mmCIF file of C-alpha atoms in Angstrom:
data_model
loop_
_atom_site.group_PDB
_atom_site.id
_atom_site.type_symbol
_atom_site.label_atom_id
_atom_site.label_comp_id
_atom_site.label_asym_id
_atom_site.label_seq_id
_atom_site.Cartn_x
_atom_site.Cartn_y
_atom_site.Cartn_z
ATOM 1 C CA MET A 26 112.442 97.089 92.315
ATOM 2 C CA LEU A 27 109.683 94.589 92.980
ATOM 3 C CA ILE A 28 109.919 90.814 93.126
ATOM 4 C CA CYS A 29 106.957 89.520 91.109
ATOM 5 C CA LYS A 30 105.719 86.229 89.720
ATOM 6 C CA VAL A 31 104.704 86.108 86.072
ATOM 7 C CA VAL A 32 101.062 85.014 85.697
ATOM 8 C CA LYS A 33 100.248 85.143 81.987
ATOM 9 C CA PRO A 34 100.501 87.322 78.894
ATOM 10 C CA LEU A 35 97.942 90.125 78.554
ATOM 11 C CA VAL A 36 96.205 90.903 75.281
ATOM 12 C CA SER A 37 95.103 94.459 74.595
ATOM 13 C CA THR A 38 94.273 95.042 70.948
ATOM 14 C CA ASN A 39 92.925 98.567 71.419
ATOM 15 C CA ARG A 40 95.932 100.432 72.789
ATOM 16 C CA ILE A 41 97.639 103.778 72.216
ATOM 17 C CA PRO A 42 100.161 103.795 69.345
ATOM 18 C CA GLY A 43 103.052 104.678 71.668
ATOM 19 C CA PHE A 44 102.633 101.307 73.365
ATOM 20 C CA GLU A 45 103.722 99.589 70.142
ATOM 21 C CA HIS A 46 103.546 95.793 70.032
ATOM 22 C CA LYS A 47 105.698 95.032 73.040
ATOM 23 C CA HIS A 48 104.685 92.023 75.090
ATOM 24 C CA LEU A 49 102.731 92.683 78.251
ATOM 25 C CA GLN A 50 102.651 90.274 81.168
ATOM 26 C CA VAL A 51 100.291 90.097 84.109
ATOM 27 C CA VAL A 52 102.520 89.849 87.177
ATOM 28 C CA LEU A 53 101.636 89.167 90.781
ATOM 29 C CA ASP A 54 103.038 91.689 93.266
ATOM 30 C CA GLY A 55 102.182 90.173 96.637
ATOM 31 C CA SER A 56 98.456 89.599 96.192
ATOM 32 C CA SER A 57 97.684 92.201 93.535
ATOM 33 C CA ASN A 58 97.842 91.851 89.764
ATOM 34 C CA LYS A 59 99.791 94.410 87.787
ATOM 35 C CA VAL A 60 100.790 94.728 84.153
ATOM 36 C CA ALA A 61 104.446 94.948 83.145
ATOM 37 C CA VAL A 62 106.243 95.368 79.836
ATOM 38 C CA ASP A 63 108.414 92.301 79.224
ATOM 39 C CA ALA A 64 111.956 93.358 78.295
ATOM 40 C CA VAL A 65 113.665 90.018 78.966
ATOM 41 C CA GLY A 66 111.408 87.310 77.536
ATOM 42 C CA CYS A 67 109.915 85.492 80.503
ATOM 43 C CA LYS A 68 107.230 82.847 80.899
ATOM 44 C CA PRO A 69 104.431 82.175 83.394
ATOM 45 C CA GLY A 70 105.812 80.986 86.730
ATOM 46 C CA ASP A 71 109.098 82.889 86.454
ATOM 47 C CA TRP A 72 110.108 85.063 89.382
ATOM 48 C CA VAL A 73 111.198 88.408 87.980
ATOM 49 C CA ILE A 74 112.526 91.833 88.917
ATOM 50 C CA CYS A 75 110.188 94.678 87.929
ATOM 51 C CA VAL A 76 111.345 98.270 87.844
ATOM 52 C CA GLY A 77 108.912 101.168 88.206
ATOM 53 C CA SER A 78 109.003 104.945 88.199
ATOM 54 C CA SER A 79 110.667 106.771 85.294
ATOM 55 C CA ALA A 80 113.280 103.998 85.105
ATOM 56 C CA ALA A 81 110.619 101.696 83.652
ATOM 57 C CA ARG A 82 110.594 103.759 80.506
ATOM 58 C CA GLU A 83 114.224 103.523 79.491
ATOM 59 C CA ALA A 84 114.217 99.883 80.607
ATOM 60 C CA ALA A 85 111.424 99.242 78.093
ATOM 61 C CA GLY A 86 113.476 100.595 75.229
ATOM 62 C CA SER A 87 113.479 104.388 75.169
ATOM 63 C CA LYS A 88 112.978 107.245 77.577
ATOM 64 C CA SER A 89 109.737 108.233 75.871
ATOM 65 C CA TYR A 90 108.146 104.767 76.116
ATOM 66 C CA PRO A 91 104.981 104.966 78.271
ATOM 67 C CA SER A 92 105.691 102.188 80.801
ATOM 68 C CA ASP A 93 105.626 102.510 84.589
ATOM 69 C CA LEU A 94 106.556 98.845 85.230
ATOM 70 C CA THR A 95 109.060 96.855 83.205
ATOM 71 C CA ILE A 96 110.468 93.355 83.743
ATOM 72 C CA VAL A 97 114.244 93.828 83.745
ATOM 73 C CA GLY A 98 115.552 90.471 84.966
ATOM 74 C CA ILE A 99 114.674 86.876 85.769
ATOM 75 C CA ILE A 100 115.718 85.766 89.260
ATOM 76 C CA ASP A 101 117.902 82.637 89.132
ATOM 77 C CA HIS A 102 116.501 81.067 92.302
ATOM 78 C CA TRP A 103 113.702 82.380 94.451
ATOM 79 C CA ASP A 104 111.933 80.569 97.246
ATOM 80 C CA PRO A 105 108.992 82.692 98.377
ATOM 81 C CA ASP A 106 108.494 80.580 101.494
ATOM 82 C CA LYS A 107 111.999 81.247 102.720
ATOM 83 C CA SER A 108 111.778 84.986 102.226
ATOM 84 C CA MET B 27 100.547 99.465 84.998
ATOM 85 C CA LEU B 28 97.296 98.942 86.855
ATOM 86 C CA ILE B 29 94.328 96.837 85.835
ATOM 87 C CA CYS B 30 91.255 98.984 86.486
ATOM 88 C CA LYS B 31 87.545 98.899 85.740
ATOM 89 C CA VAL B 32 85.976 102.002 84.210
ATOM 90 C CA VAL B 33 83.177 103.343 86.432
ATOM 91 C CA LYS B 34 81.891 106.518 84.776
ATOM 92 C CA PRO B 35 82.986 109.790 83.209
ATOM 93 C CA LEU B 36 83.946 112.596 85.590
ATOM 94 C CA VAL B 37 82.860 116.183 85.047
ATOM 95 C CA SER B 38 85.078 118.974 86.314
ATOM 96 C CA THR B 39 84.173 122.335 84.832
ATOM 97 C CA ASN B 40 86.544 124.365 86.999
ATOM 98 C CA ARG B 41 89.958 122.965 86.061
ATOM 99 C CA ILE B 42 93.397 124.309 85.256
ATOM 100 C CA PRO B 43 93.904 125.317 81.592
ATOM 101 C CA GLY B 44 96.687 122.749 81.116
ATOM 102 C CA PHE B 45 94.150 119.989 81.632
ATOM 103 C CA GLU B 46 92.397 121.012 78.411
ATOM 104 C CA HIS B 47 89.139 119.254 77.539
ATOM 105 C CA LYS B 48 90.376 115.690 77.605
ATOM 106 C CA HIS B 49 87.921 113.097 78.895
ATOM 107 C CA LEU B 50 88.360 111.968 82.461
ATOM 108 C CA GLN B 51 87.097 108.643 83.738
ATOM 109 C CA VAL B 52 86.560 107.426 87.272
ATOM 110 C CA VAL B 53 88.272 104.039 87.440
ATOM 111 C CA LEU B 54 88.244 101.430 90.166
ATOM 112 C CA ASP B 55 91.685 100.238 91.276
ATOM 113 C CA GLY B 56 90.905 97.365 93.629
ATOM 114 C CA SER B 57 88.471 99.062 95.998
ATOM 115 C CA SER B 58 89.542 102.688 95.555
ATOM 116 C CA ASN B 59 88.322 105.218 93.031
ATOM 117 C CA LYS B 60 90.876 107.112 90.980
ATOM 118 C CA VAL B 61 90.679 109.518 88.071
ATOM 119 C CA ALA B 62 92.382 108.732 84.774
ATOM 120 C CA VAL B 63 92.732 110.587 81.489
ATOM 121 C CA ASP B 64 91.102 108.538 78.725
ATOM 122 C CA ALA B 65 93.484 108.157 75.771
ATOM 123 C CA VAL B 66 91.731 105.217 74.074
ATOM 124 C CA GLY B 67 88.003 105.918 74.228
ATOM 125 C CA CYS B 68 86.556 103.474 76.728
ATOM 126 C CA LYS B 69 83.149 103.050 78.328
ATOM 127 C CA PRO B 70 81.859 102.106 81.779
ATOM 128 C CA GLY B 71 82.447 98.433 82.519
ATOM 129 C CA ASP B 72 85.579 98.128 80.369
ATOM 130 C CA TRP B 73 88.664 96.610 81.967
ATOM 131 C CA VAL B 74 91.588 98.854 81.100
ATOM 132 C CA ILE B 75 95.327 99.289 81.544
ATOM 133 C CA CYS B 76 96.270 102.496 83.375
ATOM 134 C CA VAL B 77 99.802 103.859 83.348
ATOM 135 C CA GLY B 78 101.082 106.137 86.109
ATOM 136 C CA SER B 79 104.260 108.020 86.952
ATOM 137 C CA SER B 80 105.812 110.347 84.366
ATOM 138 C CA ALA B 81 104.769 107.917 81.622
ATOM 139 C CA ALA B 82 101.153 109.016 82.146
ATOM 140 C CA ARG B 83 102.018 112.394 80.719
ATOM 141 C CA GLU B 84 103.341 111.396 77.325
ATOM 142 C CA ALA B 85 100.614 108.740 77.123
ATOM 143 C CA ALA B 86 98.036 111.520 77.492
ATOM 144 C CA GLY B 87 99.410 113.393 74.530
ATOM 145 C CA SER B 88 102.538 115.358 75.428
ATOM 146 C CA LYS B 89 105.294 115.250 77.997
ATOM 147 C CA SER B 90 104.043 118.449 79.596
ATOM 148 C CA TYR B 91 100.462 117.232 80.076
ATOM 149 C CA PRO B 92 99.628 117.154 83.812
ATOM 150 C CA SER B 93 98.360 113.559 84.177
ATOM 151 C CA ASP B 94 99.607 110.954 86.644
ATOM 152 C CA LEU B 95 97.202 108.225 85.447
ATOM 153 C CA THR B 96 96.255 107.590 81.835
ATOM 154 C CA ILE B 97 94.204 104.808 80.248
ATOM 155 C CA VAL B 98 96.457 103.348 77.556
ATOM 156 C CA GLY B 99 94.654 100.179 76.511
ATOM 157 C CA ILE B 100 91.458 98.169 76.770
ATOM 158 C CA ILE B 101 91.984 94.559 77.861
ATOM 159 C CA ASP B 102 90.452 92.083 75.388
ATOM 160 C CA HIS B 103 89.304 89.574 78.002
ATOM 161 C CA TRP B 104 89.587 89.900 81.758
ATOM 162 C CA ASP B 105 87.966 87.697 84.348
ATOM 163 C CA PRO B 106 88.549 89.255 87.767
ATOM 164 C CA ASP B 107 87.397 86.098 89.542
ATOM 165 C CA LYS B 108 90.006 83.967 87.847
ATOM 166 C CA SER B 109 92.876 86.307 88.639
ATOM 167 C CA MET C 29 94.697 111.384 89.941
ATOM 168 C CA LEU C 30 93.148 111.207 93.372
ATOM 169 C CA ILE C 31 89.653 112.221 94.444
ATOM 170 C CA CYS C 32 90.097 114.200 97.664
ATOM 171 C CA LYS C 33 87.990 116.361 99.943
ATOM 172 C CA VAL C 34 89.367 119.757 100.928
ATOM 173 C CA VAL C 35 89.676 120.046 104.725
ATOM 174 C CA LYS C 36 91.233 123.439 105.434
ATOM 175 C CA PRO C 37 94.068 125.766 104.447
ATOM 176 C CA LEU C 38 97.495 124.999 105.897
ATOM 177 C CA VAL C 39 99.780 127.686 107.263
ATOM 178 C CA SER C 40 103.526 127.168 107.093
ATOM 179 C CA THR C 41 105.464 130.360 107.682
ATOM 180 C CA ASN C 42 108.887 128.731 107.743
ATOM 181 C CA ARG C 43 109.160 127.195 104.282
ATOM 182 C CA ILE C 44 111.773 126.934 101.545
ATOM 183 C CA PRO C 45 111.878 129.911 99.155
ATOM 184 C CA GLY C 46 111.013 127.732 96.154
ATOM 185 C CA PHE C 47 107.600 127.089 97.688
ATOM 186 C CA GLU C 48 106.732 130.775 97.245
ATOM 187 C CA HIS C 49 103.442 131.981 98.700
ATOM 188 C CA LYS C 50 101.112 129.586 96.937
ATOM 189 C CA HIS C 51 98.103 128.433 98.920
ATOM 190 C CA LEU C 52 98.329 125.024 100.525
ATOM 191 C CA GLN C 53 95.294 122.958 101.427
ATOM 192 C CA VAL C 54 94.961 119.976 103.725
ATOM 193 C CA VAL C 55 93.062 117.373 101.716
ATOM 194 C CA LEU C 56 91.607 114.054 102.783
ATOM 195 C CA ASP C 57 92.616 111.095 100.610
ATOM 196 C CA GLY C 58 90.495 108.257 101.938
ATOM 197 C CA SER C 59 91.311 108.451 105.635
ATOM 198 C CA SER C 60 94.718 110.124 105.457
ATOM 199 C CA ASN C 61 95.544 113.816 105.428
ATOM 200 C CA LYS C 62 97.828 115.151 102.716
ATOM 201 C CA VAL C 63 98.937 118.613 101.668
ATOM 202 C CA ALA C 64 98.262 119.889 98.157
ATOM 203 C CA VAL C 65 99.088 123.098 96.319
ATOM 204 C CA ASP C 66 95.855 124.812 95.321
ATOM 205 C CA ALA C 67 95.917 125.745 91.624
ATOM 206 C CA VAL C 68 92.181 126.296 91.154
ATOM 207 C CA GLY C 69 90.962 128.205 94.200
ATOM 208 C CA CYS C 70 88.883 125.772 96.228
ATOM 209 C CA LYS C 71 87.258 125.897 99.652
ATOM 210 C CA PRO C 72 86.784 123.443 102.521
ATOM 211 C CA GLY C 73 84.243 120.754 101.633
ATOM 212 C CA ASP C 74 84.959 120.805 97.898
ATOM 213 C CA TRP C 75 85.653 117.476 96.210
ATOM 214 C CA VAL C 76 88.713 117.962 94.045
ATOM 215 C CA ILE C 77 91.039 116.174 91.636
ATOM 216 C CA CYS C 78 94.644 116.034 92.856
ATOM 217 C CA VAL C 79 97.513 115.158 90.547
ATOM 218 C CA GLY C 80 100.763 113.717 91.867
ATOM 219 C CA SER C 81 104.118 112.610 90.490
ATOM 220 C CA SER C 82 106.126 115.006 88.299
ATOM 221 C CA ALA C 83 102.867 116.277 86.777
ATOM 222 C CA ALA C 84 102.128 118.058 90.060
ATOM 223 C CA ARG C 85 104.965 120.447 89.380
ATOM 224 C CA GLU C 86 103.890 121.844 86.032
ATOM 225 C CA ALA C 87 100.304 121.865 87.279
ATOM 226 C CA ALA C 88 101.422 124.151 90.126
ATOM 227 C CA GLY C 89 102.864 126.685 87.735
ATOM 228 C CA SER C 90 106.273 125.608 86.440
ATOM 229 C CA LYS C 91 108.228 122.420 85.953
ATOM 230 C CA SER C 92 110.686 123.420 88.664
ATOM 231 C CA TYR C 93 108.032 124.035 91.329
ATOM 232 C CA PRO C 94 108.544 121.606 94.238
ATOM 233 C CA SER C 95 105.045 120.101 94.521
ATOM 234 C CA ASP C 96 104.164 116.392 94.465
ATOM 235 C CA LEU C 97 100.391 116.979 94.863
ATOM 236 C CA THR C 98 98.441 119.749 93.163
ATOM 237 C CA ILE C 99 94.697 120.431 93.035
ATOM 238 C CA VAL C 100 93.894 120.666 89.321
ATOM 239 C CA GLY C 101 90.099 120.638 89.244
ATOM 240 C CA ILE C 102 86.916 120.867 91.294
ATOM 241 C CA ILE C 103 84.493 117.994 90.693
ATOM 242 C CA ASP C 104 81.028 119.268 89.699
ATOM 243 C CA HIS C 105 79.085 116.569 91.573
ATOM 244 C CA TRP C 106 80.494 113.838 93.764
ATOM 245 C CA ASP C 107 78.571 111.537 96.048
ATOM 246 C CA PRO C 108 81.067 109.531 98.095
ATOM 247 C CA ASP C 109 78.365 107.141 99.294
ATOM 248 C CA LYS C 110 77.424 106.150 95.765
ATOM 249 C CA SER C 111 80.985 105.487 94.668
ATOM 250 C CA MET D 4 113.931 107.526 101.763
ATOM 251 C CA LEU D 5 113.181 104.154 103.291
ATOM 252 C CA ILE D 6 114.876 102.470 106.230
ATOM 253 C CA CYS D 7 115.490 98.874 105.153
ATOM 254 C CA LYS D 8 117.384 95.855 106.402
ATOM 255 C CA VAL D 9 119.670 94.047 103.956
ATOM 256 C CA VAL D 10 118.619 90.397 103.573
ATOM 257 C CA LYS D 11 120.923 88.877 100.961
ATOM 258 C CA PRO D 12 122.383 89.414 97.505
ATOM 259 C CA LEU D 13 120.136 88.632 94.538
ATOM 260 C CA VAL D 14 121.372 86.778 91.474
ATOM 261 C CA SER D 15 119.742 87.490 88.129
ATOM 262 C CA THR D 16 121.794 86.189 85.214
ATOM 263 C CA ASN D 17 119.198 86.979 82.550
ATOM 264 C CA ARG D 18 118.831 90.744 82.812
ATOM 265 C CA ILE D 19 118.605 93.697 80.437
ATOM 266 C CA PRO D 20 121.994 95.080 79.324
ATOM 267 C CA GLY D 21 121.298 98.501 80.879
ATOM 268 C CA PHE D 22 121.323 96.862 84.308
ATOM 269 C CA GLU D 23 125.035 96.102 83.870
ATOM 270 C CA HIS D 24 126.728 94.016 86.568
ATOM 271 C CA LYS D 25 125.878 96.152 89.567
ATOM 272 C CA HIS D 26 125.199 94.302 92.793
ATOM 273 C CA LEU D 27 121.584 93.817 93.743
ATOM 274 C CA GLN D 28 120.431 93.244 97.291
ATOM 275 C CA VAL D 29 117.156 91.922 98.625
ATOM 276 C CA VAL D 30 116.086 94.407 101.297
ATOM 277 C CA LEU D 31 113.258 94.221 103.792
ATOM 278 C CA ASP D 32 110.976 97.262 103.845
ATOM 279 C CA GLY D 33 108.718 96.615 106.813
ATOM 280 C CA SER D 34 107.458 93.140 105.974
ATOM 281 C CA SER D 35 107.898 93.162 102.203
ATOM 282 C CA ASN D 36 110.940 92.184 100.177
ATOM 283 C CA LYS D 37 112.240 94.606 97.580
ATOM 284 C CA VAL D 38 115.303 94.692 95.358
ATOM 285 C CA ALA D 39 117.767 97.574 95.544
ATOM 286 C CA VAL D 40 120.938 98.458 93.671
ATOM 287 C CA ASP D 41 123.838 98.555 96.131
ATOM 288 C CA ALA D 42 125.814 101.788 95.727
ATOM 289 C CA VAL D 43 127.649 101.697 99.060
ATOM 290 C CA GLY D 44 128.799 98.108 99.582
ATOM 291 C CA CYS D 45 126.665 96.683 102.356
ATOM 292 C CA LYS D 46 126.219 93.219 103.846
ATOM 293 C CA PRO D 47 123.272 91.176 105.138
ATOM 294 C CA GLY D 48 122.005 92.532 108.439
ATOM 295 C CA ASP D 49 122.980 96.151 107.746
ATOM 296 C CA TRP D 50 120.318 98.812 108.219
ATOM 297 C CA VAL D 51 120.425 101.049 105.167
ATOM 298 C CA ILE D 52 118.845 104.115 103.576
ATOM 299 C CA CYS D 53 117.162 103.373 100.236
ATOM 300 C CA VAL D 54 116.199 106.124 97.832
ATOM 301 C CA GLY D 55 113.433 105.650 95.271
ATOM 302 C CA SER D 56 111.795 107.629 92.488
ATOM 303 C CA SER D 57 113.970 109.213 89.787
ATOM 304 C CA ALA D 58 116.641 109.938 92.416
ATOM 305 C CA ALA D 59 117.443 106.208 92.512
ATOM 306 C CA ARG D 60 118.859 106.455 89.035
ATOM 307 C CA GLU D 61 121.513 109.093 89.556
ATOM 308 C CA ALA D 62 122.308 107.519 92.938
ATOM 309 C CA ALA D 63 123.084 104.259 91.113
ATOM 310 C CA GLY D 64 125.623 105.939 88.879
ATOM 311 C CA SER D 65 123.980 107.834 86.044
ATOM 312 C CA LYS D 66 120.672 109.462 85.291
ATOM 313 C CA SER D 67 119.886 106.855 82.638
ATOM 314 C CA TYR D 68 120.470 103.849 84.932
ATOM 315 C CA PRO D 69 117.205 101.882 85.280
ATOM 316 C CA SER D 70 116.908 101.684 89.086
ATOM 317 C CA ASP D 71 113.913 102.733 91.158
ATOM 318 C CA LEU D 72 115.520 101.803 94.514
ATOM 319 C CA THR D 73 119.158 102.370 95.409
ATOM 320 C CA ILE D 74 121.005 101.911 98.695
ATOM 321 C CA VAL D 75 122.658 105.269 99.363
ATOM 322 C CA GLY D 76 123.910 104.958 102.939
ATOM 323 C CA ILE D 77 124.478 102.612 105.857
ATOM 324 C CA ILE D 78 122.890 103.784 109.121
ATOM 325 C CA ASP D 79 125.453 103.971 111.937
ATOM 326 C CA HIS D 80 123.099 102.791 114.675
ATOM 327 C CA TRP D 81 119.515 101.674 114.304
ATOM 328 C CA ASP D 82 117.362 100.007 116.896
ATOM 329 C CA PRO D 83 114.114 98.914 115.236
ATOM 330 C CA ASP D 84 112.482 98.190 118.586
ATOM 331 C CA LYS D 85 112.989 101.738 119.786
ATOM 332 C CA SER D 86 111.579 103.317 116.672
ATOM 333 C CA MET E 27 102.962 116.366 100.288
ATOM 334 C CA LEU E 28 102.962 114.432 103.522
ATOM 335 C CA ILE E 29 102.362 115.708 107.036
ATOM 336 C CA CYS E 30 105.072 114.130 109.187
ATOM 337 C CA LYS E 31 106.420 114.468 112.708
ATOM 338 C CA VAL E 32 110.174 114.848 113.131
ATOM 339 C CA VAL E 33 111.569 112.045 115.324
ATOM 340 C CA LYS E 34 115.336 112.546 115.449
ATOM 341 C CA PRO E 35 118.414 113.176 113.302
ATOM 342 C CA LEU E 36 119.854 110.178 111.447
ATOM 343 C CA VAL E 37 123.573 109.504 111.249
ATOM 344 C CA SER E 38 124.947 107.703 108.214
ATOM 345 C CA THR E 39 128.722 108.010 107.914
ATOM 346 C CA ASN E 40 129.065 105.607 104.994
ATOM 347 C CA ARG E 41 127.011 107.273 102.285
ATOM 348 C CA ILE E 42 127.345 107.996 98.572
ATOM 349 C CA PRO E 43 129.238 111.224 97.757
ATOM 350 C CA GLY E 44 126.214 112.733 96.004
ATOM 351 C CA PHE E 45 124.394 112.787 99.335
ATOM 352 C CA GLU E 46 126.900 115.359 100.618
ATOM 353 C CA HIS E 47 126.658 116.371 104.269
ATOM 354 C CA LYS E 48 123.063 117.514 104.328
ATOM 355 C CA HIS E 49 121.129 116.814 107.509
ATOM 356 C CA LEU E 50 118.860 113.797 107.502
ATOM 357 C CA GLN E 51 115.885 113.441 109.811
ATOM 358 C CA VAL E 52 113.863 110.386 110.748
ATOM 359 C CA VAL E 53 110.235 111.410 110.276
ATOM 360 C CA LEU E 54 107.050 109.596 111.196
ATOM 361 C CA ASP E 55 104.527 109.265 108.372
ATOM 362 C CA GLY E 56 101.491 107.794 110.068
ATOM 363 C CA SER E 57 103.035 104.784 111.792
ATOM 364 C CA SER E 58 106.052 104.245 109.559
ATOM 365 C CA ASN E 59 109.507 105.762 109.842
ATOM 366 C CA LYS E 60 111.018 107.415 106.797
ATOM 367 C CA VAL E 61 114.151 109.448 106.184
ATOM 368 C CA ALA E 62 113.941 112.979 104.819
ATOM 369 C CA VAL E 63 116.514 115.592 103.859
ATOM 370 C CA ASP E 64 116.071 118.647 106.072
ATOM 371 C CA ALA E 65 115.904 121.809 103.963
ATOM 372 C CA VAL E 66 114.378 124.104 106.579
ATOM 373 C CA GLY E 67 116.161 123.377 109.875
ATOM 374 C CA CYS E 68 113.669 121.572 112.078
ATOM 375 C CA LYS E 69 113.863 119.821 115.418
ATOM 376 C CA PRO E 70 112.374 116.682 116.946
ATOM 377 C CA GLY E 71 108.666 117.117 117.633
ATOM 378 C CA ASP E 72 108.057 119.587 114.804
ATOM 379 C CA TRP E 73 105.197 118.851 112.422
ATOM 380 C CA VAL E 74 106.533 119.318 108.914
ATOM 381 C CA ILE E 75 105.572 119.169 105.244
ATOM 382 C CA CYS E 76 107.561 116.582 103.285
ATOM 383 C CA VAL E 77 107.648 116.575 99.498
ATOM 384 C CA GLY E 78 108.409 113.412 97.532
ATOM 385 C CA SER E 79 108.781 112.374 93.908
ATOM 386 C CA SER E 80 111.168 114.302 91.644
ATOM 387 C CA ALA E 81 110.204 117.529 93.451
ATOM 388 C CA ALA E 82 112.190 116.325 96.475
ATOM 389 C CA ARG E 83 115.379 116.765 94.528
ATOM 390 C CA GLU E 84 115.109 120.419 93.596
ATOM 391 C CA ALA E 85 113.707 121.116 97.060
ATOM 392 C CA ALA E 86 116.901 119.668 98.551
ATOM 393 C CA GLY E 87 119.073 122.054 96.605
ATOM 394 C CA SER E 88 119.522 120.952 92.992
ATOM 395 C CA LYS E 89 117.726 118.844 90.450
ATOM 396 C CA SER E 90 120.482 116.227 90.536
ATOM 397 C CA TYR E 91 120.383 115.757 94.329
ATOM 398 C CA PRO E 92 119.399 112.159 95.142
ATOM 399 C CA SER E 93 116.503 112.757 97.567
ATOM 400 C CA ASP E 94 113.003 111.314 97.273
ATOM 401 C CA LEU E 95 111.714 113.004 100.465
ATOM 402 C CA THR E 96 112.587 116.521 101.560
ATOM 403 C CA ILE E 97 111.266 118.637 104.427
ATOM 404 C CA VAL E 98 110.083 121.859 102.806
ATOM 405 C CA GLY E 99 108.173 123.617 105.579
ATOM 406 C CA ILE E 100 107.318 123.622 109.269
ATOM 407 C CA ILE E 101 103.589 123.707 109.997
ATOM 408 C CA ASP E 102 102.658 126.622 112.281
ATOM 409 C CA HIS E 103 99.969 124.754 114.226
ATOM 410 C CA TRP E 104 98.986 121.124 113.872
ATOM 411 C CA ASP E 105 96.733 119.145 116.144
ATOM 412 C CA PRO E 106 96.860 115.494 115.072
ATOM 413 C CA ASP E 107 93.868 114.615 117.210
ATOM 414 C CA LYS E 108 91.653 117.123 115.462
ATOM 415 C CA SER E 109 92.590 115.999 111.981
#
């Protein structure tokens, strides 16, 4: 799983039906922006655990959900400068 | 999911039957070109969300469709310089 | 999917039975060589679309085929300098 | 599979239910931190084998477990300077 | 699939039961070491084809085997300087 920082919510009105209305967050993975489905309810600035691969689907709610990156946990304490 | 910019449609006449006639788009992921199946109907210049892994298959129409990158949404507003 | 250039066929006599006798091609993905199962019949110099992930398996013939990269289409026109 | 060094346990109180109470470890993959589910019982400083992709799920206990990186073995002897 | 060079066998006594006693090899993928399950019987110095993703599992013996990288063939002739 990746350690990412939540940047901001992402709005995409024109999306495939299978994506439903789940919240999407822009997350920072190192220096690159990615989009993750928010399964825990996080806010900008949170350090979170993101799961990818096929596991991202079940983590987002069902094994047919079309996610390849899902936020599955908020890290209690994370100091990026110490790591 | 990746945040990509749509470059242009891609024409591939000689393709496997399983690929059907779905539209393919060249998308820019950072500085590298990739090919994605277009499931939303986008145009060059659009900023889009691309899903990979096994989720790309169902997002393209069925769980047996041979895609590993599918455009699942158009981002309403995206400023690459601010991100 | 990746945009790759076909380099040359690859010969591997000692292989697992599940690999069967399908043709393998060395393809160039950016600056790195990879091996792909050829499902379209391409030749050195062709620009091709390669699919990875679990989709590579069905694209190679069956969902139990052990491929993680399969050539699924030949690109009609590709100018790497313009892209 | 990746060869990683165990850094420290990771605490995430707010996590999805499917993640259960399994131990998570921060592991170093080259120079980047990742999070892995600990299926063998390792400690900081251990050199371990981490499996990704869908295999990480079954390795973590069941094929529906939402892991994409699981520690599956401790390496008996590993000298990073010799490798 | 990746083109890797076999470095040496890897010993991991403390491993999950699902890993069984299959042989593991350290392989060099470009400049990074990875661990692969050996399904063909290779030796240090061999140039091999490694398959990843879910295909690595069936290639290692069964679709529930927890591998994400499996050696599926030995390349007959490979000159890294020419490639």
